[in-house]
CSV table of C-alpha atoms (C1' of nucleotides) in Angstrom, one decimal:
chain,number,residue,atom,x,y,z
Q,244,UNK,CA,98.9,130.6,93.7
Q,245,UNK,CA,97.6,127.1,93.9
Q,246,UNK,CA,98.4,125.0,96.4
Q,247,UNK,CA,98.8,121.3,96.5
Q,248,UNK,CA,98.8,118.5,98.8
Q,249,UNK,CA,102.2,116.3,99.1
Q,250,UNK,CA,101.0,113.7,97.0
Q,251,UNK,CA,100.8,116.5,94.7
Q,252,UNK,CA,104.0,117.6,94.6
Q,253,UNK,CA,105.1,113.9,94.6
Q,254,UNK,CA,103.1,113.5,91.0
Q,255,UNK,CA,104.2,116.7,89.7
Q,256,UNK,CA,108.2,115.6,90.5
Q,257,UNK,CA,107.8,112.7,89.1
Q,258,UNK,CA,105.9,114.0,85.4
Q,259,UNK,CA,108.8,116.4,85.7
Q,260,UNK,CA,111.2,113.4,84.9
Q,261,UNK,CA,109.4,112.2,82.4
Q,262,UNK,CA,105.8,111.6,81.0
Q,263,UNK,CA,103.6,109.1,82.6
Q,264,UNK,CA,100.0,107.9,82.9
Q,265,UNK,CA,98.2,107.6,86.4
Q,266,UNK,CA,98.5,104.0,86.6
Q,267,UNK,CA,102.7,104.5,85.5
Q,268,UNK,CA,102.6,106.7,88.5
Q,269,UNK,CA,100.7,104.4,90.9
Q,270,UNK,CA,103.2,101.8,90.0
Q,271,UNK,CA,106.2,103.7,91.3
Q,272,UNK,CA,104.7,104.2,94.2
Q,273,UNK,CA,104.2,100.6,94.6
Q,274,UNK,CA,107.7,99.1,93.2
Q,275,UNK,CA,110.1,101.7,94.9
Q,276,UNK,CA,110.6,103.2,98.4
Q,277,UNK,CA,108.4,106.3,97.5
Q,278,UNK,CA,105.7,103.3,99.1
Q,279,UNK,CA,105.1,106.7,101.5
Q,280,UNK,CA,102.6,107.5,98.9
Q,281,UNK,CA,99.3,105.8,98.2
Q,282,UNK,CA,98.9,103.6,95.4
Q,283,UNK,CA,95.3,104.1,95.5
Q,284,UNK,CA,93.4,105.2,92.2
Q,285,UNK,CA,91.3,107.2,94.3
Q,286,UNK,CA,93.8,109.5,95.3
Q,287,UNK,CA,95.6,109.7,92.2
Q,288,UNK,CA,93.2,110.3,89.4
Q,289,UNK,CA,91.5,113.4,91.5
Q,290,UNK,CA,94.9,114.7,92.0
Q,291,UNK,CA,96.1,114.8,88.3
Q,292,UNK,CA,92.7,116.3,87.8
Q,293,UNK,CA,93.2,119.1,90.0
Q,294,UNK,CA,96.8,119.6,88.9
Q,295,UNK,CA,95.6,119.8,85.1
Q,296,UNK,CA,92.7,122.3,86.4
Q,297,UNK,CA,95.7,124.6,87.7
Q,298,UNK,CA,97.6,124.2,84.6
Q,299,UNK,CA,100.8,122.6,86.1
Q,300,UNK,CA,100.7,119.4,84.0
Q,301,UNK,CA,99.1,118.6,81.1
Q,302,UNK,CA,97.7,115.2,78.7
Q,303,UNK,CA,99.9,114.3,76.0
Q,304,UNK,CA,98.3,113.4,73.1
Q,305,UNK,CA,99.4,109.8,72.7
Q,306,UNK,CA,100.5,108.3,69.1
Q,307,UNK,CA,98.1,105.6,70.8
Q,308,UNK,CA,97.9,102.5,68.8
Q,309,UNK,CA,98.1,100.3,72.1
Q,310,UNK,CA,96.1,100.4,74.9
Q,311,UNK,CA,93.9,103.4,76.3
Q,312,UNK,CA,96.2,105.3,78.3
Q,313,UNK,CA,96.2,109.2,79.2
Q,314,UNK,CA,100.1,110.5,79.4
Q,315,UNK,CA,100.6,113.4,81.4
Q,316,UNK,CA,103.9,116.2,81.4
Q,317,UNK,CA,104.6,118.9,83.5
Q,318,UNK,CA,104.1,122.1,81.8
Q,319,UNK,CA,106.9,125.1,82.0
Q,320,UNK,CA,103.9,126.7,85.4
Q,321,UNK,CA,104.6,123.3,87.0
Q,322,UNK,CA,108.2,123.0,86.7
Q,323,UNK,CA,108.3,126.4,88.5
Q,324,UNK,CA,105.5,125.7,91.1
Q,325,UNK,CA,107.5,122.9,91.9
Q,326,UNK,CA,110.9,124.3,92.2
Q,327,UNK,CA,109.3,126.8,94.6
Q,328,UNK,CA,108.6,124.2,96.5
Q,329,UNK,CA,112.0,122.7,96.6
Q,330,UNK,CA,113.6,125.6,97.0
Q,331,UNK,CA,112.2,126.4,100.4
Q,332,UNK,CA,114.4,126.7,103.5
Q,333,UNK,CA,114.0,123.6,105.6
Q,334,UNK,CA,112.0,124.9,108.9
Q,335,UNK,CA,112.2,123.3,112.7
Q,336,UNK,CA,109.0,121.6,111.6
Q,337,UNK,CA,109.7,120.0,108.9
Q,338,UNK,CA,112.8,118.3,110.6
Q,339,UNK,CA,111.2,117.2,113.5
Q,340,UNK,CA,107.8,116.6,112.1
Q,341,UNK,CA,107.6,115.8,108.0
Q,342,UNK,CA,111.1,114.3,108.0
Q,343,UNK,CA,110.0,112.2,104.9
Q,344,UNK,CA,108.8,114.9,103.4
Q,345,UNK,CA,111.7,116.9,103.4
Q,346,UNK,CA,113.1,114.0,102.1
Q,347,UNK,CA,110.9,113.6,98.6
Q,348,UNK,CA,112.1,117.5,98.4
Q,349,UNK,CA,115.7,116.6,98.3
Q,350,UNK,CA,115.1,113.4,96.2
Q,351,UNK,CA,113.8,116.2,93.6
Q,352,UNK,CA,116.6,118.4,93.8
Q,353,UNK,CA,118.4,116.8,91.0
Q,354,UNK,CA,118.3,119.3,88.5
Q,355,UNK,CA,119.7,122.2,91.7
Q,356,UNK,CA,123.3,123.6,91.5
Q,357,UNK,CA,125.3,122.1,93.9
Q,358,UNK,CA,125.4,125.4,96.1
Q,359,UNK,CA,121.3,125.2,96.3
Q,360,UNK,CA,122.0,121.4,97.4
Q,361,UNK,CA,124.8,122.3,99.9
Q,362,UNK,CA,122.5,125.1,101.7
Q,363,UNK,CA,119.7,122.7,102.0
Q,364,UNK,CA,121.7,119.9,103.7
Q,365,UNK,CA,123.3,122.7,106.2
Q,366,UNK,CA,119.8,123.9,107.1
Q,367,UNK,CA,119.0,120.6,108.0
Q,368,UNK,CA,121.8,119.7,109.5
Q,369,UNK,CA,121.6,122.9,112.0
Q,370,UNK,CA,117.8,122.3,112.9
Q,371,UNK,CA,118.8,118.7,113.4
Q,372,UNK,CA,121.1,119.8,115.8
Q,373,UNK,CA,119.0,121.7,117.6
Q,374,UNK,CA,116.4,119.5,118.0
Q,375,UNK,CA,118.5,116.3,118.9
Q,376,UNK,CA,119.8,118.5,121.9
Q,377,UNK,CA,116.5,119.1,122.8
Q,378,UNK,CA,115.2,115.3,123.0
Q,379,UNK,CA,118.4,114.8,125.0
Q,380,UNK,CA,117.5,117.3,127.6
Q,381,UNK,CA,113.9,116.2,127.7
Q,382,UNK,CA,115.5,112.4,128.3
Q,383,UNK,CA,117.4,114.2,131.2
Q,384,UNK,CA,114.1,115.6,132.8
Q,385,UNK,CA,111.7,112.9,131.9
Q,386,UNK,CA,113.7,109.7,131.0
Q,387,UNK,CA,113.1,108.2,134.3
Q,388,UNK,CA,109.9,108.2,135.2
Q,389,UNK,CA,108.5,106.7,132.1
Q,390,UNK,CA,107.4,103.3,132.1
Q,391,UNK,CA,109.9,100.9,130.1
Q,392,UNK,CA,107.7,100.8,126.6
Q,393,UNK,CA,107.5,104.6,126.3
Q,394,UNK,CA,111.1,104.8,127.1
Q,395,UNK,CA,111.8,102.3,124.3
Q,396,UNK,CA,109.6,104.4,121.9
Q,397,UNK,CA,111.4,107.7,122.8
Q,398,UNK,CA,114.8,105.9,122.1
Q,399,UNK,CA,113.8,104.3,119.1
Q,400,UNK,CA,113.3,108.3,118.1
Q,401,UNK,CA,116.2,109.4,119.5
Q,402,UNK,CA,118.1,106.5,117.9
Q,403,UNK,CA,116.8,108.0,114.6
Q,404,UNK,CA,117.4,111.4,114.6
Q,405,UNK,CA,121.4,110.5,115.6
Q,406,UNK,CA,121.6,108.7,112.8
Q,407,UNK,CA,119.9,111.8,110.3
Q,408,UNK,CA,122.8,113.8,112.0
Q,409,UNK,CA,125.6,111.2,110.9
Q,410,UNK,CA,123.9,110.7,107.5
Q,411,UNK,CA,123.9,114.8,106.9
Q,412,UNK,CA,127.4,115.2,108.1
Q,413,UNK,CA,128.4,112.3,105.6
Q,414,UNK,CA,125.8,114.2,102.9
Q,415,UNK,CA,127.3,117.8,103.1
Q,416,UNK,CA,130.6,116.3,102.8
Q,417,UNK,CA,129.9,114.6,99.7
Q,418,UNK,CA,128.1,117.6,98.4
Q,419,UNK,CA,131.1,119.5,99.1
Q,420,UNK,CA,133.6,117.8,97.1
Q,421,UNK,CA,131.3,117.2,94.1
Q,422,UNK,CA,131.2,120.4,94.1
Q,423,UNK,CA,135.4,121.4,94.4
Q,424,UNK,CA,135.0,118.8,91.5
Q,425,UNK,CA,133.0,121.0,88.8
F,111,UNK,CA,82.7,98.0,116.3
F,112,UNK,CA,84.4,101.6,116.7
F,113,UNK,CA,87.7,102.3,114.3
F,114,UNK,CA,89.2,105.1,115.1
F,115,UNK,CA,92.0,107.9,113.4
F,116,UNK,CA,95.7,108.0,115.0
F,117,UNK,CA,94.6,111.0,116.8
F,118,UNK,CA,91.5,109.3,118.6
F,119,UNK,CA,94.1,106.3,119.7
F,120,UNK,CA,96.6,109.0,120.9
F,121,UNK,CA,93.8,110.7,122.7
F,122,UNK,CA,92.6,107.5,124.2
F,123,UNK,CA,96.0,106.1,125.7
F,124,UNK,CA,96.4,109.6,127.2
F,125,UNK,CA,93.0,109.4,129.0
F,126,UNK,CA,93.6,106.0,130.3
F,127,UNK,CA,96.5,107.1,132.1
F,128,UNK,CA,95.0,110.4,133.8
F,129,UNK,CA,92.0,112.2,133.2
F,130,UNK,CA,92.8,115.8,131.0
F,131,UNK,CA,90.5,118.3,129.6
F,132,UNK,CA,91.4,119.1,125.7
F,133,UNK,CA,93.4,121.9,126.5
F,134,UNK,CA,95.8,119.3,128.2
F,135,UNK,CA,95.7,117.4,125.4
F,136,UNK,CA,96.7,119.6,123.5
F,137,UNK,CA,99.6,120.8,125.8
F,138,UNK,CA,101.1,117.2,125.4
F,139,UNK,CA,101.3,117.2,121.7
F,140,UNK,CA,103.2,120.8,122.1
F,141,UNK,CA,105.2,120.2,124.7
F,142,UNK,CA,106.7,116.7,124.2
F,143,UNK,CA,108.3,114.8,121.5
F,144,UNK,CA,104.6,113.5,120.5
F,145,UNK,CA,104.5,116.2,118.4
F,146,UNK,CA,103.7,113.8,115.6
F,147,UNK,CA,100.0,114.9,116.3
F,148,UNK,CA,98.6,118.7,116.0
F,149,UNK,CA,97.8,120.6,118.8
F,150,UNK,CA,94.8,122.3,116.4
F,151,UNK,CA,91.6,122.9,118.6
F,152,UNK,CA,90.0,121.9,114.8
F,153,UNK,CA,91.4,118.3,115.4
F,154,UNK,CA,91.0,117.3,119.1
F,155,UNK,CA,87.6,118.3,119.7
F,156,UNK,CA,85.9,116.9,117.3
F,157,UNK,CA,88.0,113.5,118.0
F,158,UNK,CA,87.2,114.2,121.9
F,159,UNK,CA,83.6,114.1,120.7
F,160,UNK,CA,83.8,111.0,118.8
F,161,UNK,CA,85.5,109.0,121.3
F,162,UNK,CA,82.7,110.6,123.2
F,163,UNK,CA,79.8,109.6,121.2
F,164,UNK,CA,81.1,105.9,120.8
F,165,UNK,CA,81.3,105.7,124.8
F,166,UNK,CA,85.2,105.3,125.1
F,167,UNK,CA,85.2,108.5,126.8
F,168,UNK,CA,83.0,110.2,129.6
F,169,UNK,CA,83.3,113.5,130.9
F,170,UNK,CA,83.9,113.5,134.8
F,171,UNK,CA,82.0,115.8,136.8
F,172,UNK,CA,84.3,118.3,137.8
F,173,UNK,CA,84.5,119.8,141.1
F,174,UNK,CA,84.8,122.8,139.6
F,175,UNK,CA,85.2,126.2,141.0
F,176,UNK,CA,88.0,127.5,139.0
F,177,UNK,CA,88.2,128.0,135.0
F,178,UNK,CA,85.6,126.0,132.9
F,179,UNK,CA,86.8,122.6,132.1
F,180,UNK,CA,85.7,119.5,130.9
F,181,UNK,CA,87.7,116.9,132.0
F,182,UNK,CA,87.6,113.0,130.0
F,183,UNK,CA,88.0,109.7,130.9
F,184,UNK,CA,88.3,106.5,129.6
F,185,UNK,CA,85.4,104.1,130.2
F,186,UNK,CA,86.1,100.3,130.2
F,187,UNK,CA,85.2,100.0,126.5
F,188,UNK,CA,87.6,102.7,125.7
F,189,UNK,CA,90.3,100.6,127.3
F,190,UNK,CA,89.3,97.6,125.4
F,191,UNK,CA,89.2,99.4,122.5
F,192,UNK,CA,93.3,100.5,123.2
F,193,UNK,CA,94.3,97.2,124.5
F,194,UNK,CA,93.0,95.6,121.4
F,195,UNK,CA,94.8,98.2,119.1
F,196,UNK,CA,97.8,97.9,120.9
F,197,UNK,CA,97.9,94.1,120.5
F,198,UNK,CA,97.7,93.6,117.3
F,199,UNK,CA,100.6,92.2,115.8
F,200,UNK,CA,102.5,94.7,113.8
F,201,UNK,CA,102.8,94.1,109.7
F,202,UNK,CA,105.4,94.8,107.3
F,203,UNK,CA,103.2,97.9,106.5
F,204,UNK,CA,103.4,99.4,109.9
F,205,UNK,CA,107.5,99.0,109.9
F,206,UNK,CA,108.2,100.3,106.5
F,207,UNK,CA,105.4,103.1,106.2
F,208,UNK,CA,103.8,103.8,109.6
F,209,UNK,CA,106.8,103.7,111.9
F,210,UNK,CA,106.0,106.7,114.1
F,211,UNK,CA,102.5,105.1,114.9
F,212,UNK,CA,103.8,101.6,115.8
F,213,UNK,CA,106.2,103.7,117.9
F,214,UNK,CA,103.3,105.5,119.3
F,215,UNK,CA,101.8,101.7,120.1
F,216,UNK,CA,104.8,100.8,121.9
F,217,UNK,CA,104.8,103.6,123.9
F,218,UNK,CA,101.4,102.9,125.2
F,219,UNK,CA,101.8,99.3,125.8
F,220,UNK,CA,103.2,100.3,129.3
F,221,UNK,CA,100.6,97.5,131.3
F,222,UNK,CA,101.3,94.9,129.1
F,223,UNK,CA,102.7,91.9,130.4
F,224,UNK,CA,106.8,91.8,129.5
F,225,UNK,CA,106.1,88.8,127.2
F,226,UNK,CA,103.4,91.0,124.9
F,227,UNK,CA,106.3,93.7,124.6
F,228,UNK,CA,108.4,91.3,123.8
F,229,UNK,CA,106.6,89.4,121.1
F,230,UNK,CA,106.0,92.4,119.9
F,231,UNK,CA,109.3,93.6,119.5
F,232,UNK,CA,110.3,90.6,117.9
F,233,UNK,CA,107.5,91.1,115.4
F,234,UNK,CA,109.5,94.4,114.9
F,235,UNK,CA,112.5,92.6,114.3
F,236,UNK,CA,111.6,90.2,111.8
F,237,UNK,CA,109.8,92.5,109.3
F,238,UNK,CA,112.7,95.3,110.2
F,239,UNK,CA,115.4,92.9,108.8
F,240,UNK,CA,113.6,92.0,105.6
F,241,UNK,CA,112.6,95.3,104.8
F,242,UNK,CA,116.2,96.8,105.2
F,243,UNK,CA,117.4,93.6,102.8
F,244,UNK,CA,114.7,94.8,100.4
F,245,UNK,CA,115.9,98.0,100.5
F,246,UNK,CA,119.5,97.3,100.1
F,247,UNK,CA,118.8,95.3,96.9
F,248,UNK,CA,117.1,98.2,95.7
F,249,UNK,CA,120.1,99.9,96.5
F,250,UNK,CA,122.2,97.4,94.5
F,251,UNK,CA,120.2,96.9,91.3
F,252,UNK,CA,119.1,101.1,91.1
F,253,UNK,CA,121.4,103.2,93.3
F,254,UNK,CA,124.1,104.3,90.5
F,255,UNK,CA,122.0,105.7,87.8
F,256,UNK,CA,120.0,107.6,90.7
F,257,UNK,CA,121.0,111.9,90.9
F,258,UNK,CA,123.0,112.7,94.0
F,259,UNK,CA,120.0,114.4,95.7
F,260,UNK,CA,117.9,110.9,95.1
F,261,UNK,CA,120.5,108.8,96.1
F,262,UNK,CA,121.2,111.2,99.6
F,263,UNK,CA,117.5,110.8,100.0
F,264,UNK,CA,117.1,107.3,99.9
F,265,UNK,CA,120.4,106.6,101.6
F,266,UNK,CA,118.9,108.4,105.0
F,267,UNK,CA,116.5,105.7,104.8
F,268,UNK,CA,118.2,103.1,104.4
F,269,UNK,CA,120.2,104.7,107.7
F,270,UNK,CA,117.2,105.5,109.2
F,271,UNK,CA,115.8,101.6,109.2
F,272,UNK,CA,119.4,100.4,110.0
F,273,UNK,CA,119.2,102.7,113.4
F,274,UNK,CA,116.1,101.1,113.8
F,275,UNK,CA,117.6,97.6,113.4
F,276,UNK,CA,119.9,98.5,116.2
F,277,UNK,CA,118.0,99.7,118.7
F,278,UNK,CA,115.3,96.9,118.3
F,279,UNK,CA,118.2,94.4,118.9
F,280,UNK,CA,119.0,96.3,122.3
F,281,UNK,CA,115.8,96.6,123.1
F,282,UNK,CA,114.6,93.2,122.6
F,283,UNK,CA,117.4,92.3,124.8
F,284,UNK,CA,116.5,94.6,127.8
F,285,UNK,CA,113.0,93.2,127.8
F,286,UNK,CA,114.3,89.5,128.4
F,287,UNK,CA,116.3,90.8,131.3
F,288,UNK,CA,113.7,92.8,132.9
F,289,UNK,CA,111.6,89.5,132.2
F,290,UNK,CA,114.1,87.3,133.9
F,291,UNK,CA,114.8,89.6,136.8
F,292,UNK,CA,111.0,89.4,137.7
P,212,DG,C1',84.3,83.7,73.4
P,213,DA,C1',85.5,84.0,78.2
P,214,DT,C1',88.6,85.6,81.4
P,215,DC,C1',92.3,88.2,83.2
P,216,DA,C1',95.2,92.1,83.7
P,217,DC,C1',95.4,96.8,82.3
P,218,DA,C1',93.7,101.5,83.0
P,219,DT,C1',90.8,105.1,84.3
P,220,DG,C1',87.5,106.9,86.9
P,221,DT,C1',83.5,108.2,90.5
P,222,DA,C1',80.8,108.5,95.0
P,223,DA,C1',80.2,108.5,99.9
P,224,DG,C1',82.2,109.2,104.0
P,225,DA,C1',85.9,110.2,107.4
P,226,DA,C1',89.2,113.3,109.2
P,227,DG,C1',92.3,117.0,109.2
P,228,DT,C1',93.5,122.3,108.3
P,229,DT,C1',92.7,127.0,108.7
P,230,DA,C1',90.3,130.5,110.4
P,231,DC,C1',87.1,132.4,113.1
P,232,DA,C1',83.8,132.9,117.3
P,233,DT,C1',82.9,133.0,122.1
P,234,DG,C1',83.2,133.4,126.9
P,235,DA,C1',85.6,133.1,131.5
P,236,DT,C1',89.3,134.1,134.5
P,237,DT,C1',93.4,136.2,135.9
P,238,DC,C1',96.7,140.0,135.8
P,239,DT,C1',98.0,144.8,135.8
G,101,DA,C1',88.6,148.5,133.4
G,102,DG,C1',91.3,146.6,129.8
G,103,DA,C1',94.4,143.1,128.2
G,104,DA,C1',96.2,138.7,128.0
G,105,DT,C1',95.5,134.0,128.6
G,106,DC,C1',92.7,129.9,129.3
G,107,DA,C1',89.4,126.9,127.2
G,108,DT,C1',86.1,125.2,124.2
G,109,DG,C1',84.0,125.1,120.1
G,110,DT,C1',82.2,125.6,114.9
G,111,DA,C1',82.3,126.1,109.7
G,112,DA,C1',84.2,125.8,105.2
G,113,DC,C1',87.3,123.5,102.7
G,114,DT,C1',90.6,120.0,101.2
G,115,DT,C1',92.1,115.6,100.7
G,116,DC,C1',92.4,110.7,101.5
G,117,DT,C1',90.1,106.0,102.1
G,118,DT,C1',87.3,102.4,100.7
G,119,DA,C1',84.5,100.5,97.5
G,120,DC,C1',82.6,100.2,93.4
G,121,DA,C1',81.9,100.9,88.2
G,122,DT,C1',83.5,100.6,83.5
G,123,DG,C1',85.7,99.5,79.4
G,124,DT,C1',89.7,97.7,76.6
G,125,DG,C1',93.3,94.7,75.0
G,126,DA,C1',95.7,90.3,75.6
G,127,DT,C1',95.6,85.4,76.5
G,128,DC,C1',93.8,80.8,76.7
DNA sequence: GATCACATGTAAGAAGTTACATGATTCT
DNA sequence: AGAATCATGTAACTTCTTACATGTGATC
């Protein structure tokens, strides 16, 4: 039952797309929005180490020819460790507090029926509800009395959270006619 | 030359506005939307004891009589040691990948002087607006042959940064006033 | 042949997580 | 008295950061 760290789950998603070396895999983290991530060899070379100890990705044995480089795969474990991952109900937590993490899960959902995809965006969409209500009323309460920088920085959260609830409305309904499409 | 985690600056700026024991602390990370940080006894000692051990801290002497509690405080150095994080000038690294702790900056840059909020705001701004251009070509050059999931996922970023963009510009403009008013 | 970019890795240290340990005070 | 809560702390483990080390192929 191992269990990995984001970045982790961020390599394995990726390997699950296609083969790719440690350095291929540094470089999306550096050319595309995934920036989240380190790019730092330090952190990525132990991590593909620890995935290949538990068996969820493995070397490719390169036709070589070029340069030196180690390709890695998922194997059929990691494939399945990951979708366990991404198959998880979105919590309170990880709306409120590992928003970007919730959304590397979804960015990995291609390969999920559109039902899986639909649920997903609904449990986020009621926890988002929740919690925005519940910034609102602590506004109410405490909105005042803050100095004027803190209240800034609580609106620039608010501010973003109302804009994950018009996003996720926009989302589900997307989802939903893709999927009257099929 | 002290450098300290999130956590230990989080800890500071909520010493320098009132004493607190850890348990307090902790009962601000629980109970308001600074729940960014972990309430885990695990985490804020041993940062209590750092901040401690560099001098940016001192327990007080407590009157005591009821429970056992050690209360902090932050010495002079401590508050240098803030002011000078807060001050620095935010990068394009802190608005595209460490939002929520610029955010956390802002909120404790309550004594600065409306001109500092202001400057720093603009900083904001500025890196804001070419990172949501950045991300928009992305957008534009990658977004169709992206799955549905990926492309939801990056699209709530995009709307994420352009919530941001607007409540920087309405912010940036309530400063000024509040400047001119004084 | 020297130099630069590619590519992989390790070592030391910092900091967080989880889980446990311990005692004091209040409540019933 | 016993239970719940308050309050502080420690230990083992995991992971990331920073900095360094190393070698290869391409380019001048």
């Amino acid at each position: 039952m191992p269990s990995d760290s984001t970045l982790g789950y961020a390599l394995l998603g990726l390997l699950q797309q296609a083969p790719r070396s440690g350095y291929d895999l540094r470089k999306v983290f550096v050319s595309t929005p995934m920036g989240l991530f380190s790019d730092s060899p330090g952190a990525i070379y132990p991590a593909l180490k620890r995935l290949s100890r538990r068996k969820c990705i493995a070397p490719i044995t390169t036709a070589s020819g070029g340069r030196r480089r180690r390709l890695f795969a998922a194997t059929e474990l990691g494939r399945r460790t990951l979708a366990s991952w991404l198959t998880q109900e979105p919590t309170r937590d990880d709306v409120a507090r590992r928003w970007d993490v919730l959304m590397l899960r979804l960015a990995f959902k291609s390969a999920s029926a559109p039902g899986a995809l639909l649920r997903f965006l609904e449990a986020i969409q009621a926890h988002l509800s929740e919690y925005t209500g519940e910034l609102e009323r602590f506004a109410a309460n405490q909105g005042h009395q803050m100095p004027l920088a803190a209240q800034l920085a609580f609106e620039s959260g608010v501010e973003g959270y109302r804009a994950q609830m018009r996003w996720v409305g926009r989302a589900v309904k997307r989802v939903r006619r893709r999927r009257r499409v099929r």
